[in-house]
């Protein structure tokens, strides 16, 4: 297999911010396209997203350099035989030559990697999820259960709450029924907020962002919505949250500041608060309960509640094999949040997932807060059979694109 044509362009994402889209055409005419997402509450250990930094152009956010870097590789890449995904990805990693992919940009590299995956699947005449399944060692494929992010806070919603994502998980139902339940809960939540005279505008990931005086108020209102929709919390619906706590951690003082509640807590006090929530509400999953380098509290928290709930490392692990290895050694959590653009190639993403799986952890495929209509992550979730995905609320087109793609895949499996 050879790449016959490689072309990148600048498009925009769901936050009016430029991102890169890459087209790959193979020598047999097969075509693949991928658009790259972008985070807001990014981990400091993520691979580098290359932006131009020219303040007069999209406030410094344009990605012309990354686009030029991709287009500049066309001649070299089209002269090479590329038999596997790994061959391409290793070549890209070497060509860049840096730990954080700062030469070419992780956004540029990932664009080529994912567009090539789409093109190869087309060449094999299989859906992308089947191609992913093949290179992931053919585990059983299944639809992932979503964590629906129905209420947004933190950096995604002008700090409506300190906690970034309030999510619900619907169990014991086929995917389309999970989606239906999430929509019914979401619609009832909107009605309840309206009745209470609260704001029903939405945040970056499509969830409501009314703003409360305490984080716990959000759990209470969501409970009301679940009841009103006719579902049973703790039986068919469970809570999950992404605390994204690196965003409110003070590294110097080693404290966690809850702005909405006007509290500054020591890490031990914060751990006690989290444990009290786990005792009070039916949680299935908590992501980033502690800051990205507060390893010791991750470990004590996991020892305390890790047998009851899933504890997910996002900013802690950044889909990076080296950080996942450390997480396993330190028993810091028991699940990996998987974001392709944190690491920058499909191969490295799958390697991080393999490692996590071998350790007996769970994997959760994830979107970013800045997204496009690209549906690659739906396919990766199905192809790896990882069982879980988070891709926002059932609201906003860049989120529904992923949910709706899963409906189409559900018909095929
Ligand atoms: P981000 O948020 O894409 O802004 O990093 C998503 C998350 O923290 O999981
Ligand atoms: Zn997160």
CSV table of C-alpha atoms and ligand atoms in Angstrom, one decimal:
chain,number,residue,atom,x,y,z
A,1,UNK,CA,0.0,0.0,0.0
A,2,UNK,CA,1.2,3.5,-0.8
A,3,UNK,CA,-0.2,6.9,-0.1
A,4,UNK,CA,-0.9,8.5,-3.4
A,5,UNK,CA,-2.2,11.9,-2.1
A,6,UNK,CA,-2.0,13.6,1.2
A,7,UNK,CA,-3.8,16.9,1.8
A,8,UNK,CA,-4.4,18.9,5.0
A,9,UNK,CA,-6.7,21.9,5.4
A,10,UNK,CA,-7.7,24.2,8.3
A,11,UNK,CA,-11.3,23.8,9.4
A,12,UNK,CA,-13.1,25.0,12.5
A,13,UNK,CA,-14.2,23.1,15.6
A,14,UNK,CA,-17.2,23.5,17.9
A,15,UNK,CA,-15.6,26.5,19.7
A,16,UNK,CA,-15.0,28.7,16.6
A,17,UNK,CA,-11.4,27.6,16.8
A,18,UNK,CA,-9.3,26.3,13.9
A,19,UNK,CA,-8.3,22.7,13.7
A,20,UNK,CA,-6.7,20.4,11.2
A,21,UNK,CA,-8.5,18.0,8.8
A,22,UNK,CA,-6.4,15.5,6.7
A,23,UNK,CA,-7.3,13.6,3.6
A,24,UNK,CA,-5.4,10.5,2.5
A,25,UNK,CA,-5.9,8.8,-0.8
A,26,UNK,CA,-4.1,5.4,-1.3
A,27,UNK,CA,-2.7,4.2,-4.6
A,28,UNK,CA,-5.7,2.0,-5.1
A,29,UNK,CA,-8.0,5.0,-4.9
A,30,UNK,CA,-9.3,4.4,-1.3
A,31,UNK,CA,-10.0,7.6,0.5
A,32,UNK,CA,-9.9,8.5,4.2
A,33,UNK,CA,-10.5,11.7,6.1
A,34,UNK,CA,-10.0,12.7,9.8
A,35,UNK,CA,-10.5,15.9,11.8
A,36,UNK,CA,-8.7,16.5,15.0
A,37,UNK,CA,-10.4,17.5,18.3
A,38,UNK,CA,-9.0,19.9,20.9
A,39,UNK,CA,-9.2,20.1,24.7
A,40,UNK,CA,-9.8,23.0,27.1
A,41,UNK,CA,-9.0,21.4,30.4
A,42,UNK,CA,-5.9,19.8,29.0
A,43,UNK,CA,-3.4,17.8,31.0
A,44,UNK,CA,0.1,19.4,31.2
A,45,UNK,CA,1.6,16.0,30.1
A,46,UNK,CA,-0.3,15.8,26.8
A,47,UNK,CA,1.5,15.8,23.4
A,48,UNK,CA,1.8,19.2,21.8
A,49,UNK,CA,-1.0,20.8,19.8
A,50,UNK,CA,0.8,23.0,17.3
A,51,UNK,CA,-0.8,26.4,16.8
A,52,UNK,CA,0.6,29.4,15.0
A,53,UNK,CA,0.4,31.9,17.8
A,54,UNK,CA,-0.2,34.9,15.5
A,55,UNK,CA,-2.6,37.0,17.6
A,56,UNK,CA,-4.0,38.7,14.5
A,57,UNK,CA,-5.2,35.3,13.1
A,58,UNK,CA,-8.0,33.5,15.0
A,59,UNK,CA,-6.5,35.0,18.2
A,60,UNK,CA,-3.4,33.0,17.8
A,61,UNK,CA,-5.2,29.7,17.3
A,62,UNK,CA,-4.8,29.1,13.5
A,63,UNK,CA,-3.0,25.9,12.6
A,64,UNK,CA,-1.4,26.8,9.3
A,65,UNK,CA,2.0,25.4,10.4
A,66,UNK,CA,0.5,22.1,11.2
A,67,UNK,CA,-1.3,22.1,7.8
A,68,UNK,CA,2.0,22.9,6.1
A,69,UNK,CA,3.8,20.2,8.0
A,70,UNK,CA,1.3,17.6,6.8
A,71,UNK,CA,1.4,18.8,3.2
A,72,UNK,CA,5.2,18.9,3.3
A,73,UNK,CA,5.3,15.2,4.0
A,74,UNK,CA,3.4,14.2,0.9
A,75,UNK,CA,6.4,13.6,-1.4
A,76,UNK,CA,8.3,11.5,1.1
A,77,UNK,CA,5.3,9.5,2.2
A,78,UNK,CA,4.1,8.7,-1.2
A,79,UNK,CA,7.4,7.1,-2.1
A,80,UNK,CA,7.1,4.6,0.7
A,81,UNK,CA,5.4,1.2,1.0
A,82,UNK,CA,3.2,1.3,4.1
A,83,UNK,CA,1.9,-2.1,5.0
A,84,UNK,CA,0.6,-1.5,8.5
A,85,UNK,CA,-0.7,1.2,10.7
A,86,UNK,CA,2.2,0.7,12.9
A,87,UNK,CA,4.7,1.3,10.0
A,88,UNK,CA,3.2,4.6,9.3
A,89,UNK,CA,2.9,5.7,12.9
A,90,UNK,CA,6.4,4.7,13.8
A,91,UNK,CA,7.7,6.6,10.8
A,92,UNK,CA,5.8,9.7,11.8
A,93,UNK,CA,7.1,9.4,15.4
A,94,UNK,CA,10.7,9.2,14.2
A,95,UNK,CA,10.3,11.9,11.6
A,96,UNK,CA,9.1,14.2,14.4
A,97,UNK,CA,11.8,13.1,16.7
A,98,UNK,CA,10.6,14.7,20.0
A,99,UNK,CA,8.9,13.2,23.1
A,100,UNK,CA,5.9,15.6,22.8
A,101,UNK,CA,5.6,15.6,19.0
A,102,UNK,CA,6.4,19.3,19.1
A,103,UNK,CA,8.2,19.4,15.7
A,104,UNK,CA,5.4,18.4,13.4
A,105,UNK,CA,2.6,18.9,16.0
A,106,UNK,CA,0.6,16.0,17.5
A,107,UNK,CA,-2.5,17.5,15.7
A,108,UNK,CA,-0.7,17.1,12.3
A,109,UNK,CA,0.6,13.6,13.1
A,110,UNK,CA,-2.7,12.4,14.4
A,111,UNK,CA,-4.5,13.8,11.3
A,112,UNK,CA,-2.3,11.6,9.0
A,113,UNK,CA,-2.5,8.6,11.3
A,114,UNK,CA,-6.3,8.6,11.5
A,115,UNK,CA,-7.0,9.5,7.9
A,116,UNK,CA,-4.7,6.6,6.9
A,117,UNK,CA,-6.7,4.3,9.1
A,118,UNK,CA,-9.9,5.4,7.4
A,119,UNK,CA,-8.4,5.0,4.0
A,120,UNK,CA,-7.0,1.5,4.8
A,121,UNK,CA,-10.4,0.4,6.1
A,122,UNK,CA,-11.9,1.7,2.8
A,123,UNK,CA,-9.3,-0.2,0.9
A,124,UNK,CA,-10.2,-3.4,2.8
A,125,UNK,CA,-13.8,-2.6,2.2
A,126,UNK,CA,-14.6,-2.9,5.9
A,127,UNK,CA,-16.0,-0.3,8.4
A,128,UNK,CA,-13.3,1.5,10.5
A,129,UNK,CA,-14.4,-0.4,13.6
A,130,UNK,CA,-13.5,-3.7,11.9
A,131,UNK,CA,-10.1,-2.4,10.9
A,132,UNK,CA,-9.4,-1.2,14.5
A,133,UNK,CA,-10.6,-4.6,15.7
A,134,UNK,CA,-8.1,-6.4,13.5
A,135,UNK,CA,-5.1,-4.3,14.7
A,136,UNK,CA,-6.2,-4.5,18.3
A,137,UNK,CA,-6.0,-8.3,18.2
A,138,UNK,CA,-9.7,-9.1,17.5
A,139,UNK,CA,-11.4,-8.8,20.9
A,140,UNK,CA,-15.2,-9.2,21.0
A,141,UNK,CA,-16.7,-6.1,19.4
A,142,UNK,CA,-19.5,-4.4,21.3
A,143,UNK,CA,-21.4,-1.1,21.5
A,144,UNK,CA,-20.0,1.1,24.3
A,145,UNK,CA,-22.2,2.2,27.2
A,146,UNK,CA,-22.0,6.0,27.2
A,147,UNK,CA,-21.5,8.3,30.2
A,148,UNK,CA,-23.9,11.1,29.2
A,149,UNK,CA,-22.6,14.5,30.3
A,150,UNK,CA,-25.9,16.2,31.0
A,151,UNK,CA,-24.6,19.0,33.2
A,152,UNK,CA,-21.4,21.0,32.4
A,153,UNK,CA,-19.2,23.1,34.7
A,154,UNK,CA,-15.6,24.1,35.2
A,155,UNK,CA,-13.7,25.4,32.1
A,156,UNK,CA,-16.5,24.0,29.9
A,157,UNK,CA,-19.2,26.3,31.2
A,158,UNK,CA,-17.8,29.5,32.7
A,159,UNK,CA,-17.4,27.8,36.0
A,160,UNK,CA,-21.1,27.1,36.6
A,161,UNK,CA,-19.9,24.4,39.1
A,162,UNK,CA,-16.4,23.3,40.2
A,163,UNK,CA,-17.0,19.8,38.9
A,164,UNK,CA,-16.6,19.8,35.1
A,165,UNK,CA,-18.9,17.0,34.1
A,166,UNK,CA,-22.0,15.4,35.7
A,167,UNK,CA,-22.8,12.3,33.9
A,168,UNK,CA,-25.4,9.5,33.9
A,169,UNK,CA,-24.9,5.9,32.9
A,170,UNK,CA,-27.8,3.8,31.8
A,171,UNK,CA,-27.4,0.1,32.4
A,172,UNK,CA,-29.0,-3.2,31.3
A,173,UNK,CA,-30.4,-1.8,28.0
A,174,UNK,CA,-29.3,-2.0,24.4
A,175,UNK,CA,-27.5,1.1,23.1
A,176,UNK,CA,-30.5,2.8,21.4
A,177,UNK,CA,-32.5,2.4,24.6
A,178,UNK,CA,-29.7,3.9,26.7
A,179,UNK,CA,-29.6,6.9,24.3
A,180,UNK,CA,-33.4,7.2,24.6
A,181,UNK,CA,-33.3,7.2,28.4
A,182,UNK,CA,-30.5,9.8,28.3
A,183,UNK,CA,-32.5,12.1,26.1
A,184,UNK,CA,-35.6,11.7,28.3
A,185,UNK,CA,-33.6,12.5,31.4
A,186,UNK,CA,-31.9,15.4,29.6
A,187,UNK,CA,-35.3,16.9,28.4
A,188,UNK,CA,-36.8,16.5,31.9
A,189,UNK,CA,-33.7,18.1,33.4
A,190,UNK,CA,-34.3,21.1,31.1
A,191,UNK,CA,-37.9,21.4,32.2
A,192,UNK,CA,-37.0,21.2,35.9
A,193,UNK,CA,-34.4,23.9,35.6
A,194,UNK,CA,-36.8,26.1,33.8
A,195,UNK,CA,-39.5,25.6,36.5
A,196,UNK,CA,-36.9,26.6,39.1
A,197,UNK,CA,-36.1,29.7,37.1
A,198,UNK,CA,-32.6,28.6,36.3
A,199,UNK,CA,-30.7,29.1,33.1
A,200,UNK,CA,-31.1,26.4,30.5
A,201,UNK,CA,-28.2,27.4,28.3
A,202,UNK,CA,-25.7,24.7,27.5
A,203,UNK,CA,-21.9,24.3,27.9
A,204,UNK,CA,-19.2,23.1,25.6
A,205,UNK,CA,-20.2,19.5,25.8
A,206,UNK,CA,-23.9,20.1,25.4
A,207,UNK,CA,-25.0,19.7,29.0
A,208,UNK,CA,-26.9,22.3,30.9
A,209,UNK,CA,-24.8,24.8,32.9
A,210,UNK,CA,-27.2,26.6,35.3
A,211,UNK,CA,-24.8,27.4,38.0
A,212,UNK,CA,-25.4,26.4,41.6
A,213,UNK,CA,-24.3,27.4,45.1
A,214,UNK,CA,-22.9,24.0,45.7
A,215,UNK,CA,-21.8,21.0,43.6
A,216,UNK,CA,-24.1,18.7,45.4
A,217,UNK,CA,-27.2,20.7,44.2
A,218,UNK,CA,-26.4,19.3,40.7
A,219,UNK,CA,-26.7,15.7,42.0
A,220,UNK,CA,-30.1,16.6,43.5
A,221,UNK,CA,-31.5,18.2,40.4
A,222,UNK,CA,-30.3,15.4,38.2
A,223,UNK,CA,-31.9,12.9,40.6
A,224,UNK,CA,-35.2,14.8,40.2
A,225,UNK,CA,-34.9,14.6,36.4
A,226,UNK,CA,-34.2,10.8,36.5
A,227,UNK,CA,-37.3,10.3,38.6
A,228,UNK,CA,-39.5,12.5,36.5
A,229,UNK,CA,-38.3,10.6,33.4
A,230,UNK,CA,-39.5,7.4,35.0
A,231,UNK,CA,-36.1,5.8,35.6
A,232,UNK,CA,-34.7,4.6,38.9
A,233,UNK,CA,-31.4,5.9,40.2
A,234,UNK,CA,-29.3,3.1,41.6
A,235,UNK,CA,-31.2,0.5,39.6
A,236,UNK,CA,-31.1,1.4,35.9
A,237,UNK,CA,-29.3,4.8,36.1
A,238,UNK,CA,-26.0,5.6,37.9
A,239,UNK,CA,-23.9,8.7,38.4
A,240,UNK,CA,-20.5,9.4,37.0
A,241,UNK,CA,-18.5,12.5,37.1
A,242,UNK,CA,-15.3,14.1,35.7
A,243,UNK,CA,-14.0,16.3,38.5
A,244,UNK,CA,-11.2,17.7,36.3
A,245,UNK,CA,-9.6,18.7,39.6
A,246,UNK,CA,-6.3,19.8,38.1
A,247,UNK,CA,-8.2,22.9,37.1
A,248,UNK,CA,-8.9,23.9,40.8
A,249,UNK,CA,-5.8,22.6,42.5
A,250,UNK,CA,-3.3,25.0,44.0
A,251,UNK,CA,0.1,23.1,43.7
A,252,UNK,CA,1.9,25.5,46.0
A,253,UNK,CA,-0.5,25.2,48.9
A,254,UNK,CA,-1.6,21.7,47.9
A,255,UNK,CA,-5.2,22.6,48.3
A,256,UNK,CA,-8.4,22.2,46.2
A,257,UNK,CA,-10.5,25.4,45.9
A,258,UNK,CA,-14.2,25.0,45.4
A,259,UNK,CA,-15.0,28.5,44.1
A,260,UNK,CA,-18.8,27.9,43.9
A,261,UNK,CA,-18.9,26.9,47.5
A,262,UNK,CA,-16.2,29.4,48.7
A,263,UNK,CA,-14.1,26.7,50.3
A,264,UNK,CA,-10.5,25.9,50.2
A,265,UNK,CA,-9.8,22.3,51.2
A,266,UNK,CA,-6.6,20.3,52.0
A,267,UNK,CA,-6.2,17.3,49.8
A,268,UNK,CA,-7.2,15.1,52.7
A,269,UNK,CA,-10.4,17.1,53.3
A,270,UNK,CA,-11.2,17.0,49.6
A,271,UNK,CA,-10.8,13.2,49.6
A,272,UNK,CA,-13.2,13.0,52.6
A,273,UNK,CA,-15.7,15.1,50.6
A,274,UNK,CA,-15.4,12.8,47.6
A,275,UNK,CA,-15.8,9.7,49.8
A,276,UNK,CA,-18.9,11.2,51.4
A,277,UNK,CA,-20.4,11.6,47.9
A,278,UNK,CA,-19.6,8.0,47.0
A,279,UNK,CA,-21.3,6.9,50.2
A,280,UNK,CA,-24.4,9.0,49.5
A,281,UNK,CA,-25.0,8.7,45.8
A,282,UNK,CA,-24.9,5.7,43.4
A,283,UNK,CA,-21.7,6.4,41.6
A,284,UNK,CA,-20.2,4.1,39.1
A,285,UNK,CA,-17.3,6.2,38.0
A,286,UNK,CA,-15.2,9.2,39.0
A,287,UNK,CA,-12.6,10.8,36.7
A,288,UNK,CA,-9.7,12.9,37.7
A,289,UNK,CA,-10.7,13.2,41.4
A,290,UNK,CA,-7.2,14.6,42.2
A,291,UNK,CA,-4.7,16.8,40.3
A,292,UNK,CA,-2.5,15.3,37.6
A,293,UNK,CA,0.6,15.1,39.8
A,294,UNK,CA,-1.0,14.5,43.2
A,295,UNK,CA,-0.2,10.8,42.9
A,296,UNK,CA,-0.3,10.0,46.6
A,297,UNK,CA,-4.0,11.0,46.9
A,298,UNK,CA,-4.9,9.1,43.8
A,299,UNK,CA,-3.5,6.0,45.4
A,300,UNK,CA,-5.1,6.4,48.8
A,301,UNK,CA,-8.5,7.2,47.2
A,302,UNK,CA,-8.3,4.1,45.0
A,303,UNK,CA,-7.4,2.0,48.0
A,304,UNK,CA,-10.4,3.4,49.8
A,305,UNK,CA,-13.1,3.2,47.1
A,306,UNK,CA,-11.5,1.5,44.0
A,307,UNK,CA,-13.2,-1.8,44.8
A,308,UNK,CA,-16.6,-0.1,44.6
A,309,UNK,CA,-16.3,2.3,41.8
A,310,UNK,CA,-14.3,3.0,38.6
A,311,UNK,CA,-11.6,5.6,39.1
A,312,UNK,CA,-10.5,7.0,35.7
A,313,UNK,CA,-7.2,8.7,34.9
A,314,UNK,CA,-7.4,11.4,32.3
A,315,UNK,CA,-5.0,14.3,33.0
A,316,UNK,CA,-3.1,11.9,35.2
A,317,UNK,CA,-2.3,9.4,32.4
A,318,UNK,CA,-2.8,11.4,29.1
A,319,UNK,CA,-3.2,8.2,27.1
A,320,UNK,CA,0.6,7.8,27.4
A,321,UNK,CA,2.1,4.3,27.9
A,322,UNK,CA,4.7,5.7,30.3
A,323,UNK,CA,2.2,7.4,32.6
A,324,UNK,CA,-0.1,4.4,32.4
A,325,UNK,CA,2.8,2.2,33.5
A,326,UNK,CA,3.3,4.5,36.5
A,327,UNK,CA,-0.4,4.5,37.2
A,328,UNK,CA,-0.5,0.7,37.3
A,329,UNK,CA,2.6,0.5,39.5
A,330,UNK,CA,1.3,3.1,42.0
A,331,UNK,CA,-2.3,1.5,41.9
A,332,UNK,CA,-3.4,5.1,41.3
A,333,UNK,CA,-6.7,4.3,39.6
A,334,UNK,CA,-8.4,1.4,37.8
A,335,UNK,CA,-9.4,2.8,34.4
A,336,UNK,CA,-7.8,4.8,31.5
A,337,UNK,CA,-9.6,7.7,29.7
A,338,UNK,CA,-8.6,7.4,26.1
A,339,UNK,CA,-8.1,10.5,24.0
A,340,UNK,CA,-6.4,10.1,20.7
A,341,UNK,CA,-5.0,13.6,20.5
A,342,UNK,CA,-3.3,13.4,23.9
A,343,UNK,CA,-0.8,11.1,22.4
A,344,UNK,CA,-1.0,11.7,18.7
A,345,UNK,CA,-1.1,8.3,16.8
A,346,UNK,CA,-3.6,5.5,16.6
A,347,UNK,CA,-0.9,2.9,17.3
A,348,UNK,CA,0.1,4.6,20.6
A,349,UNK,CA,-3.5,5.0,21.6
A,350,UNK,CA,-4.1,1.3,21.1
A,351,UNK,CA,-0.9,0.4,23.0
A,352,UNK,CA,-2.0,2.4,26.0
A,353,UNK,CA,-5.4,0.7,25.9
A,354,UNK,CA,-3.7,-2.8,25.6
A,355,UNK,CA,-1.5,-2.0,28.6
A,356,UNK,CA,-4.5,-0.8,30.7
A,357,UNK,CA,-6.5,-3.9,29.7
A,358,UNK,CA,-3.7,-6.3,30.6
A,359,UNK,CA,-3.6,-4.7,34.1
A,360,UNK,CA,-7.2,-5.5,34.5
A,361,UNK,CA,-8.3,-1.9,34.1
A,362,UNK,CA,-11.2,-0.5,32.1
A,363,UNK,CA,-10.8,1.7,29.1
A,364,UNK,CA,-13.2,4.7,28.4
A,365,UNK,CA,-13.0,6.2,24.9
A,366,UNK,CA,-13.4,10.0,25.0
A,367,UNK,CA,-14.1,13.0,22.9
A,368,UNK,CA,-12.6,16.5,23.7
A,369,UNK,CA,-14.5,19.6,24.6
A,370,UNK,CA,-13.6,21.1,21.3
A,371,UNK,CA,-14.9,18.7,18.6
A,372,UNK,CA,-15.9,18.3,15.0
A,373,UNK,CA,-18.4,16.1,13.1
A,374,UNK,CA,-15.6,13.4,13.0
A,375,UNK,CA,-16.9,10.0,14.3
A,376,UNK,CA,-13.6,8.1,14.6
A,377,UNK,CA,-13.9,7.6,18.3
A,378,UNK,CA,-17.2,5.8,18.0
A,379,UNK,CA,-15.4,3.2,15.8
A,380,UNK,CA,-12.4,2.9,18.1
A,381,UNK,CA,-14.8,2.2,21.0
A,382,UNK,CA,-16.6,-0.5,19.1
A,383,UNK,CA,-13.5,-2.0,17.5
A,384,UNK,CA,-11.6,-2.3,20.7
A,385,UNK,CA,-14.7,-3.6,22.5
A,386,UNK,CA,-13.7,-1.4,25.4
A,387,UNK,CA,-17.3,-1.1,26.6
A,388,UNK,CA,-17.5,2.6,27.5
A,389,UNK,CA,-17.5,6.0,25.8
A,390,UNK,CA,-18.0,9.6,26.9
A,391,UNK,CA,-18.9,12.0,24.2
A,392,UNK,CA,-21.0,14.7,25.9
A,393,UNK,CA,-24.7,15.3,26.1
A,394,UNK,CA,-27.2,14.2,23.5
A,395,UNK,CA,-27.2,17.8,22.3
A,396,UNK,CA,-24.9,19.8,19.9
A,397,UNK,CA,-24.2,18.4,16.5
A,398,UNK,CA,-20.5,17.4,17.2
A,399,UNK,CA,-21.7,15.2,20.1
A,400,UNK,CA,-24.8,13.8,18.3
A,401,UNK,CA,-22.5,12.8,15.4
A,402,UNK,CA,-20.8,10.3,17.6
A,403,UNK,CA,-24.1,9.0,19.2
A,404,UNK,CA,-25.8,8.7,15.8
A,405,UNK,CA,-22.8,6.8,14.3
A,406,UNK,CA,-23.2,4.3,17.2
A,407,UNK,CA,-26.9,3.9,16.2
A,408,UNK,CA,-25.8,3.0,12.7
A,409,UNK,CA,-23.1,0.6,13.9
A,410,UNK,CA,-25.7,-1.0,16.3
A,411,UNK,CA,-27.7,-2.0,13.2
A,412,UNK,CA,-24.6,-3.7,11.7
A,413,UNK,CA,-23.3,-5.7,14.7
B,1,LIG,P1,-11.2,18.6,27.6
B,1,LIG,O1,-12.2,18.0,28.6
B,1,LIG,O2,-11.4,18.0,26.3
B,1,LIG,O3,-11.4,20.1,27.7
B,1,LIG,O4,-9.8,18.2,28.2
B,1,LIG,C1,-12.6,16.6,28.6
B,1,LIG,C2,-12.2,15.9,29.8
B,1,LIG,O5,-11.5,16.5,30.7
B,1,LIG,O6,-12.4,14.7,29.9
B,2,LIG,ZN1,-11.4,14.6,32.0
